[in-house]
Coordinates of C-alpha atoms and ligand atoms in Angstrom, one line a residue:
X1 CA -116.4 28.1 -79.7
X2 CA -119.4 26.0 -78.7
X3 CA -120.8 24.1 -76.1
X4 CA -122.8 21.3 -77.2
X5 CA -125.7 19.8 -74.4
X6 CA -127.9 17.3 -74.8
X7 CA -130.5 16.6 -72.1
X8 CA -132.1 13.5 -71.8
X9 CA -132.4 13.5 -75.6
X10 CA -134.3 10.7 -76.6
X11 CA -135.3 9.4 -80.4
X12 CA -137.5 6.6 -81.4
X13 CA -138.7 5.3 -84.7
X14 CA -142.0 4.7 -84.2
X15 CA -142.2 2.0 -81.6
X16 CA -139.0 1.3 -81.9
X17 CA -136.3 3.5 -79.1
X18 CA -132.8 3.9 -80.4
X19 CA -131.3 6.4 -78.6
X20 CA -133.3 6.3 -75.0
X21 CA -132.2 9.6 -72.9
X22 CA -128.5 10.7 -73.6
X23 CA -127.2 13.1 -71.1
X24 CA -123.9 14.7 -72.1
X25 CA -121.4 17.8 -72.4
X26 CA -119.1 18.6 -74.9
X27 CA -116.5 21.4 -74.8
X28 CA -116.0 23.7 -76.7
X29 CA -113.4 22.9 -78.9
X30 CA -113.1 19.3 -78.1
X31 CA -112.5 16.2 -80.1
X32 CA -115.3 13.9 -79.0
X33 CA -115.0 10.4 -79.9
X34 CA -118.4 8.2 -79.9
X35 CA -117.6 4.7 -80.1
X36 CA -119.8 1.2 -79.7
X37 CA -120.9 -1.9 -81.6
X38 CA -122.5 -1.8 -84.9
X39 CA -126.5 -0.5 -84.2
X40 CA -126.3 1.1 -80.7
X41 CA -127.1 4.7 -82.2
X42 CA -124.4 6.3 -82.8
X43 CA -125.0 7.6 -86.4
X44 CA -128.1 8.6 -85.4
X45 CA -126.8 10.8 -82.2
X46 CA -124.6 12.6 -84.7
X47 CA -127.6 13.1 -87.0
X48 CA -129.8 14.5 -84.2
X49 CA -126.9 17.0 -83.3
X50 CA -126.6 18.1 -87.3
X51 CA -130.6 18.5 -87.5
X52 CA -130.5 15.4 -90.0
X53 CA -133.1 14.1 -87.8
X54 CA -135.8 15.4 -85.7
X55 CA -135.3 14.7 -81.8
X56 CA -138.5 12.6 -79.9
X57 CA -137.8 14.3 -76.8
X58 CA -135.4 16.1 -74.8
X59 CA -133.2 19.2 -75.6
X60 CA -130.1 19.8 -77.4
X61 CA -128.1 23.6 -76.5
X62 CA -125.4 25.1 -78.5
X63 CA -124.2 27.5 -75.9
X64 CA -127.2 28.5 -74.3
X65 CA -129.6 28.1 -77.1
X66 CA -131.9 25.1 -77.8
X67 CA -131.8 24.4 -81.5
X68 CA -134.1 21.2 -81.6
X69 CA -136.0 23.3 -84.2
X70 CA -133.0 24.8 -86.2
X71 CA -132.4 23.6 -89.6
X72 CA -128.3 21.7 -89.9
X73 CA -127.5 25.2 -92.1
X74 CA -128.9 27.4 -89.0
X75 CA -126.8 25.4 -86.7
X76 CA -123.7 26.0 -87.9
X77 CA -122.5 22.4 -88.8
X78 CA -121.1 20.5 -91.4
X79 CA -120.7 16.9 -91.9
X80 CA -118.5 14.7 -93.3
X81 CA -119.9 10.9 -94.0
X82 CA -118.3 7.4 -94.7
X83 CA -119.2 8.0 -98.6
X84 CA -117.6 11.4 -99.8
X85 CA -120.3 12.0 -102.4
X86 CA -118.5 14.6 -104.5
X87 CA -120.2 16.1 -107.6
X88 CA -118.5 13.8 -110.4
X89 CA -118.7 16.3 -113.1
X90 CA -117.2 19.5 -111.1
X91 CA -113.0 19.7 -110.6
X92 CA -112.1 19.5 -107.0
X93 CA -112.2 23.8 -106.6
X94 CA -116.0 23.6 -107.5
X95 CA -116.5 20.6 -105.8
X96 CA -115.3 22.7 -102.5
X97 CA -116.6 26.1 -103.9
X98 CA -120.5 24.8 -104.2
X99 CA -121.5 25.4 -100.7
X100 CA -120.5 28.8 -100.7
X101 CA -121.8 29.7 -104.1
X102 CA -125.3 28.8 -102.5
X103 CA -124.9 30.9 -99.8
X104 CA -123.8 33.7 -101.9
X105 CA -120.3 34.1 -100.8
X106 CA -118.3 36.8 -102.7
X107 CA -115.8 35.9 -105.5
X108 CA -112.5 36.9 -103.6
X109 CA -114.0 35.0 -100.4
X110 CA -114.9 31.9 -102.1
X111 CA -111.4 31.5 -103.2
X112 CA -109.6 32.5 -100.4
X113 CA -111.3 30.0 -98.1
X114 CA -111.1 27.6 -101.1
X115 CA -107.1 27.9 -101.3
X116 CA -107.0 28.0 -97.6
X117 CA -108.9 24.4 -97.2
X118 CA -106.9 22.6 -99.6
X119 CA -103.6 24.1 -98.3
X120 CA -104.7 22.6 -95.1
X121 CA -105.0 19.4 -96.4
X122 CA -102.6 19.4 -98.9
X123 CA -104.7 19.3 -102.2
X124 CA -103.7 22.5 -103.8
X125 CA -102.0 20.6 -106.7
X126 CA -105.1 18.7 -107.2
X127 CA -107.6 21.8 -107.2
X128 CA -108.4 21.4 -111.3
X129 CA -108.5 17.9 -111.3
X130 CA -111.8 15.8 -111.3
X131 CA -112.9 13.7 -108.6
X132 CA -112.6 10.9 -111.2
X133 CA -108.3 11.5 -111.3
X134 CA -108.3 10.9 -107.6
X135 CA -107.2 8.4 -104.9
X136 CA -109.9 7.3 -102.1
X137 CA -107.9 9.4 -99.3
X138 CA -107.5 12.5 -101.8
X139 CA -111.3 12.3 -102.3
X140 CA -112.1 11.8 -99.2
X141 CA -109.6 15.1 -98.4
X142 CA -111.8 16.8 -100.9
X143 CA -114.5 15.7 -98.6
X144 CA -113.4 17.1 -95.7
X145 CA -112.1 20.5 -97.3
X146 CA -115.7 20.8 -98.8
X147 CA -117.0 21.0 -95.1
X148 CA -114.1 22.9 -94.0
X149 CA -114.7 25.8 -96.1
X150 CA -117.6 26.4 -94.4
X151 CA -115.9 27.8 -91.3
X152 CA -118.8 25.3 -89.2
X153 CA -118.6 25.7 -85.9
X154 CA -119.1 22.0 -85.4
X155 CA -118.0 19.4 -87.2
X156 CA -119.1 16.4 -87.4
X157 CA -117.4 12.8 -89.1
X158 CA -119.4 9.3 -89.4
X159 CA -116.6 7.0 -90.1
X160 CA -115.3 9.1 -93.1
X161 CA -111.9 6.8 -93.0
X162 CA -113.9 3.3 -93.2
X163 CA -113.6 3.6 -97.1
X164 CA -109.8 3.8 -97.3
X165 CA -106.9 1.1 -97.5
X166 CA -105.1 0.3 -94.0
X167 CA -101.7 2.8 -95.2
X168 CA -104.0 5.8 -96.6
X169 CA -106.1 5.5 -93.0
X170 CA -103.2 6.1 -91.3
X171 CA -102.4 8.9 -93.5
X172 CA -106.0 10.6 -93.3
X173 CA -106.0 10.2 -89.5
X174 CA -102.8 12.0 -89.0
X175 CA -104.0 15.0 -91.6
X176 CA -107.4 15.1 -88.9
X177 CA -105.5 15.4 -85.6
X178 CA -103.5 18.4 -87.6
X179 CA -106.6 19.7 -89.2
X180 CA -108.1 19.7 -85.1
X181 CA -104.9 21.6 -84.0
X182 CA -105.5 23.7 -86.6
X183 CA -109.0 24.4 -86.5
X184 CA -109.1 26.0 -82.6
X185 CA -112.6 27.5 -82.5
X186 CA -114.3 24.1 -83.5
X187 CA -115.9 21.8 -81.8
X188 CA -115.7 18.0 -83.7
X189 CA -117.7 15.4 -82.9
X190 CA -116.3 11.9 -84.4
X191 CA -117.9 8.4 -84.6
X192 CA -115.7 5.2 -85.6
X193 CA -115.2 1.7 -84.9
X194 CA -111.9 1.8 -85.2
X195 CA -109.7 1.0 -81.9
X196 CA -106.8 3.5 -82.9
X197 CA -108.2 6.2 -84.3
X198 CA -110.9 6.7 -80.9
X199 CA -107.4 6.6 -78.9
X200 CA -105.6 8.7 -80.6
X201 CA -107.6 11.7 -82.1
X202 CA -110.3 11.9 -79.0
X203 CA -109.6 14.4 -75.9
X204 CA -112.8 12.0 -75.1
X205 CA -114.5 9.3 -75.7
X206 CA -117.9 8.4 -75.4
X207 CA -119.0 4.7 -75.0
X208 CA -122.5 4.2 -76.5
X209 CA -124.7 0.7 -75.7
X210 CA -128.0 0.5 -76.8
X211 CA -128.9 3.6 -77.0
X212 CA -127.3 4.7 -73.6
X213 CA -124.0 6.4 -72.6
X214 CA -121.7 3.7 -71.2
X215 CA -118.7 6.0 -69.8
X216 CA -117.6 9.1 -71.1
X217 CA -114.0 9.9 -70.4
X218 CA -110.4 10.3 -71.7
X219 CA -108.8 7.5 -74.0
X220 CA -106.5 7.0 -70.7
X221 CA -109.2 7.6 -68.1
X222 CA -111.3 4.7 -70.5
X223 CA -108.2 2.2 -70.5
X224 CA -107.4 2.3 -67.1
X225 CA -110.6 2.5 -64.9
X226 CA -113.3 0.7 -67.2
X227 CA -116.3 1.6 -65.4
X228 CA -117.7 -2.1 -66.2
X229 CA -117.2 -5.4 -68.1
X230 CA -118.7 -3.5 -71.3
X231 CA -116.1 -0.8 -71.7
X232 CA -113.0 -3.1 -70.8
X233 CA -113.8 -5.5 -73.2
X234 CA -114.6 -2.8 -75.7
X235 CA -111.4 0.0 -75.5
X236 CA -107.8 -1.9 -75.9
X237 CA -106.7 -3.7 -78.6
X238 CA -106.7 -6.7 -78.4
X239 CA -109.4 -7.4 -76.2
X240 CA -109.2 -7.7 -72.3
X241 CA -109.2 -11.0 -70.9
X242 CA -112.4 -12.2 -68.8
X243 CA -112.3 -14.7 -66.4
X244 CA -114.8 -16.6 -64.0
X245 CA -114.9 -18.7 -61.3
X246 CA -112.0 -19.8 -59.5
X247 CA -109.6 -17.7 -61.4
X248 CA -111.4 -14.9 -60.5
X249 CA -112.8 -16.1 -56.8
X250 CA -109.2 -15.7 -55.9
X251 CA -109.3 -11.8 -56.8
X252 CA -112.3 -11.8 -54.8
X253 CA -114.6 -10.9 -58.2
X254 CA -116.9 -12.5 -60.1
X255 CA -115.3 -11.5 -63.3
X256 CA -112.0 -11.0 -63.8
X257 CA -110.3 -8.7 -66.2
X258 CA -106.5 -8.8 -67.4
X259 CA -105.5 -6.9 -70.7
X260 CA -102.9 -9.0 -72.8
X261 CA -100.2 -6.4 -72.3
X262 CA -100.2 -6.4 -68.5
X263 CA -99.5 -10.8 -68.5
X264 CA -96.0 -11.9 -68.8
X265 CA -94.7 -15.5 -69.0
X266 CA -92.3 -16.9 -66.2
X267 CA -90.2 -19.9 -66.4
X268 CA -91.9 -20.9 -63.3
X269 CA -94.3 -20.4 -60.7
X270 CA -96.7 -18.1 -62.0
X271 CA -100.3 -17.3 -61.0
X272 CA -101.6 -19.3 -63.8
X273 CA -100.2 -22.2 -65.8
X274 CA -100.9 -24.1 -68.9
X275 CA -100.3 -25.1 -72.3
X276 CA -99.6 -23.1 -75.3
X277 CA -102.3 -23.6 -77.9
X278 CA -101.3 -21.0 -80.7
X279 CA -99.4 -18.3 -81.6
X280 CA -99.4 -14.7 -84.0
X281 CA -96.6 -13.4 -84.6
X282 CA -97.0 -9.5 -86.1
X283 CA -93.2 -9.1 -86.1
X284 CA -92.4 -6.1 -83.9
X285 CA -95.2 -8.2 -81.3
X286 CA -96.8 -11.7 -81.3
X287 CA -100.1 -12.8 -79.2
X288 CA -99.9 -16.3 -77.3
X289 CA -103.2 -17.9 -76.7
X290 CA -102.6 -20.0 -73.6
X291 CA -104.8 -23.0 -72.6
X292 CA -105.0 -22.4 -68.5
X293 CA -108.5 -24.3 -68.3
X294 CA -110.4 -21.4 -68.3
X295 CA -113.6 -20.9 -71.1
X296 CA -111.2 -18.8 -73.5
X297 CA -107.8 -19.4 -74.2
X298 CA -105.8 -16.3 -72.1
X299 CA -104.4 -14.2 -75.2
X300 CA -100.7 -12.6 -73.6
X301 CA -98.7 -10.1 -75.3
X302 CA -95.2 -10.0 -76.0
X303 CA -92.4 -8.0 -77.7
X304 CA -90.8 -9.1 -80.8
X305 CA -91.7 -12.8 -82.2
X306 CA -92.9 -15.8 -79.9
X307 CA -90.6 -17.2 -77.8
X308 CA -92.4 -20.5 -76.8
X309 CA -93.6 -23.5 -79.1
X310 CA -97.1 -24.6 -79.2
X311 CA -97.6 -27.2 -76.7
X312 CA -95.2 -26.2 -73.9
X313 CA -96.4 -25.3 -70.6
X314 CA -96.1 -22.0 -69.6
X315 CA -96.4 -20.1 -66.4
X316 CA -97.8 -16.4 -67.1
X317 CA -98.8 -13.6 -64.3
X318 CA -100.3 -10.4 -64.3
X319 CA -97.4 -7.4 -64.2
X320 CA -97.8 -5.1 -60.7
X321 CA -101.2 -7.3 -60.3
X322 CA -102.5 -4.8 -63.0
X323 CA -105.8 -7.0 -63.1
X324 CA -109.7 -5.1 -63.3
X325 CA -112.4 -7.1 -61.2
X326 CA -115.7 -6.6 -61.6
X327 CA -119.4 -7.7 -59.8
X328 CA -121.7 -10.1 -61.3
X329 CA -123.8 -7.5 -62.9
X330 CA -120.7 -6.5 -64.8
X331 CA -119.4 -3.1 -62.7
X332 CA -116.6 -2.4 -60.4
X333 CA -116.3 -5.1 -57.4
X334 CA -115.9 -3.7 -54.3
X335 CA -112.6 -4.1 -52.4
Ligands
ATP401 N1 -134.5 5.8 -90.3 C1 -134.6 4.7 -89.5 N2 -135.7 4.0 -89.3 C2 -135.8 3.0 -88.5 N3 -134.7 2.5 -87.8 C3 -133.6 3.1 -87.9 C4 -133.4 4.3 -88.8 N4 -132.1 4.7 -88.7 C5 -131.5 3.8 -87.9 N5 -132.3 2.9 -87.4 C6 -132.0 1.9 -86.4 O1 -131.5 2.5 -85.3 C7 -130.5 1.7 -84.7 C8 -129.2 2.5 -84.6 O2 -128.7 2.8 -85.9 P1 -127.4 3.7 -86.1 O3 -127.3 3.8 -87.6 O4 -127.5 4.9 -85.3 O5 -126.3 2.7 -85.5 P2 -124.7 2.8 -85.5 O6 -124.3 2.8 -84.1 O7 -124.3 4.0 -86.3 O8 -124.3 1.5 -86.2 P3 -123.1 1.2 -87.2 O9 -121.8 1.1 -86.4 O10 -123.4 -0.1 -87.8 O11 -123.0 2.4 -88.2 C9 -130.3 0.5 -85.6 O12 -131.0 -0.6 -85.0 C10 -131.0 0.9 -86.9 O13 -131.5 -0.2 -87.6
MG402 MG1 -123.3 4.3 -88.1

């Protein structure tokens, strides 16, 4: 059980700052999310907390101790990345059983934790099989069992599910939230761009921009009080809806904020109105993208397939005035 802190960590390359003075706590234990857009730092956080890197300034503790200096094999890590390099030559038992050759494990031990990992991850069958006679996800399962073997105290993940088909992502993501249930002592530490998985595997979530810690807080702490513009439009799926001006000078904000699942359509008389521009229809859902004269069309949720044509005028409202409104510089307005 570890406590991972950073203090005011900071990591440039040469001139150039990517990560510029991250604060932050995680528990011991936890399933720690980091999410943001594509370059604001968060593979290289991870690497600075696996000793991939070097940190510019600042401190980072496991428990008490400061192990800016320690090698990623004296921390007690292991890593999982986006591509599961597995030795191409070795079955899937060596594959996993490398690591702990090199560090001199005992025969019987080797094995045991060996059997134990793919057991956990349902890959005994597989164990004599080479990397070659695999699918993506039961690679990338090798993957993770080859880090798993290694009893880490941490773990960290960079995307390791970005490589797989939509149906085996699913499948890999729900064999992660068991492997965390599972794995009780460790702390795990996992960056991803995908919506879904940040929601549903995180007991938080960290919300990185440019280098900075947005918000950290649970998936539902995140969803319902976005601490600014950034994080709305960033957690939820799909994205908030922003509006300016008079639609939000009514709400007394300079921005205003509704998610598509908190709009409705009424057959009349609604706080906004206009015309029906397009439709998706997903089958068990469908999106309407709604013309009310503001910069975007407003994108409203509904259940099951559309029920309006495009070109009819609709009338839609926010549901329980579940709206977010935000100052000009982009943070909670004031009542
Ligand atoms: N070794 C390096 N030398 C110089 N710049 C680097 C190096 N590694 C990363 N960077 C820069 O640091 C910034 C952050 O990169 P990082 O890989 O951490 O982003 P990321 O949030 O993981 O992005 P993505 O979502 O695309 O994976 C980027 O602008 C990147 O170009
Ligand atoms: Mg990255």
């Amino acid at each position: 059980m570890t406590v991972i802190r950073l203090n005011n960590v900071r990591k440039s390359f040469g001139t150039f700052d990517v990560i510029k003075g991250v604060d932050l706590e995680i528990n011991p234990c936890e399933f720690m999310v980091f999410v943001g857009p594509s370059g604001c730092g968060k593979s290289t956080l991870l690497r600075l907390i696996a000793g991939l890197e070097d940190i510019t300034s600042g401190t980072l503790a496991f428990d008490e101790k400061v192990v800016n200096s320690l090698t990623p094999s004296q921390r007690g890590i292991a890593m999982v990345f986006q591509s599961y390099a597995l030795y191409p030559h070795m079955t899937v038992y060596d594959n996993m059983a490398f690591g702990l050759k090199l560090a001199k494990g005992g025969a019987d031990e080797i094995k045991r934790r060996v059997n134990e990992a793919a057991e956990m991850l349902q890959i005994t069958d597989y164990l004599d099989r080479l990397p070659k006679q695999l699918s993506g996800g039961q690679r990338q399962r090798v993957a993770i069992g080859r880090a798993i073997v290694r009893d880490p105290k941490v773990f960290l993940f960079d995307e390791p599910l970005s490589n797989l088909d939509a149906a085996l992502r699913v499948q890999t993501r729900l064999e992660i939230a068991k492997l965390h249930a599972k794995m009780h002592e460790t702390t795990m530490i996992y960056v991803t761009h995908d919506q879904v998985e940040a929601m549903t595997l995180a007991d938080r979530i960290c919300v990185l921009r440019d280098g900075n810690v947005e918000q950290v807080g649970t998936p539902m702490e995140l969803y319902e009080k976005p601490q600014s513009t950034f994080v709305a439009g960033f957690i939820g799926s799909p994205k908030m809806n922003f509006l300016t001006e008079k639609f939000a000078d009514a709400y007394k904000a300079h921005t205003l904020g509704v998610r598509p699942e908190h709009l409705e359509v009424r057959e009349k008389a609604g706080t906004w109105a206009g015309k029906l521009i397009h439709s998706e229809n997903l089958g068990s859902e469908s999106y309407l993208y709604i013309d009310i004269g503001a910069k975007e069309p407003l994108v409203v949720r509904q259940d099951g397939k559309p029920s309006r044509q495009p070109g009819d005028l609709l009338h839609v409202s926010p549901i329980n005035d579940n709206v977010h409104r935000f100052d000009q510089s982009g943070y909670p307005a004031r009542a």
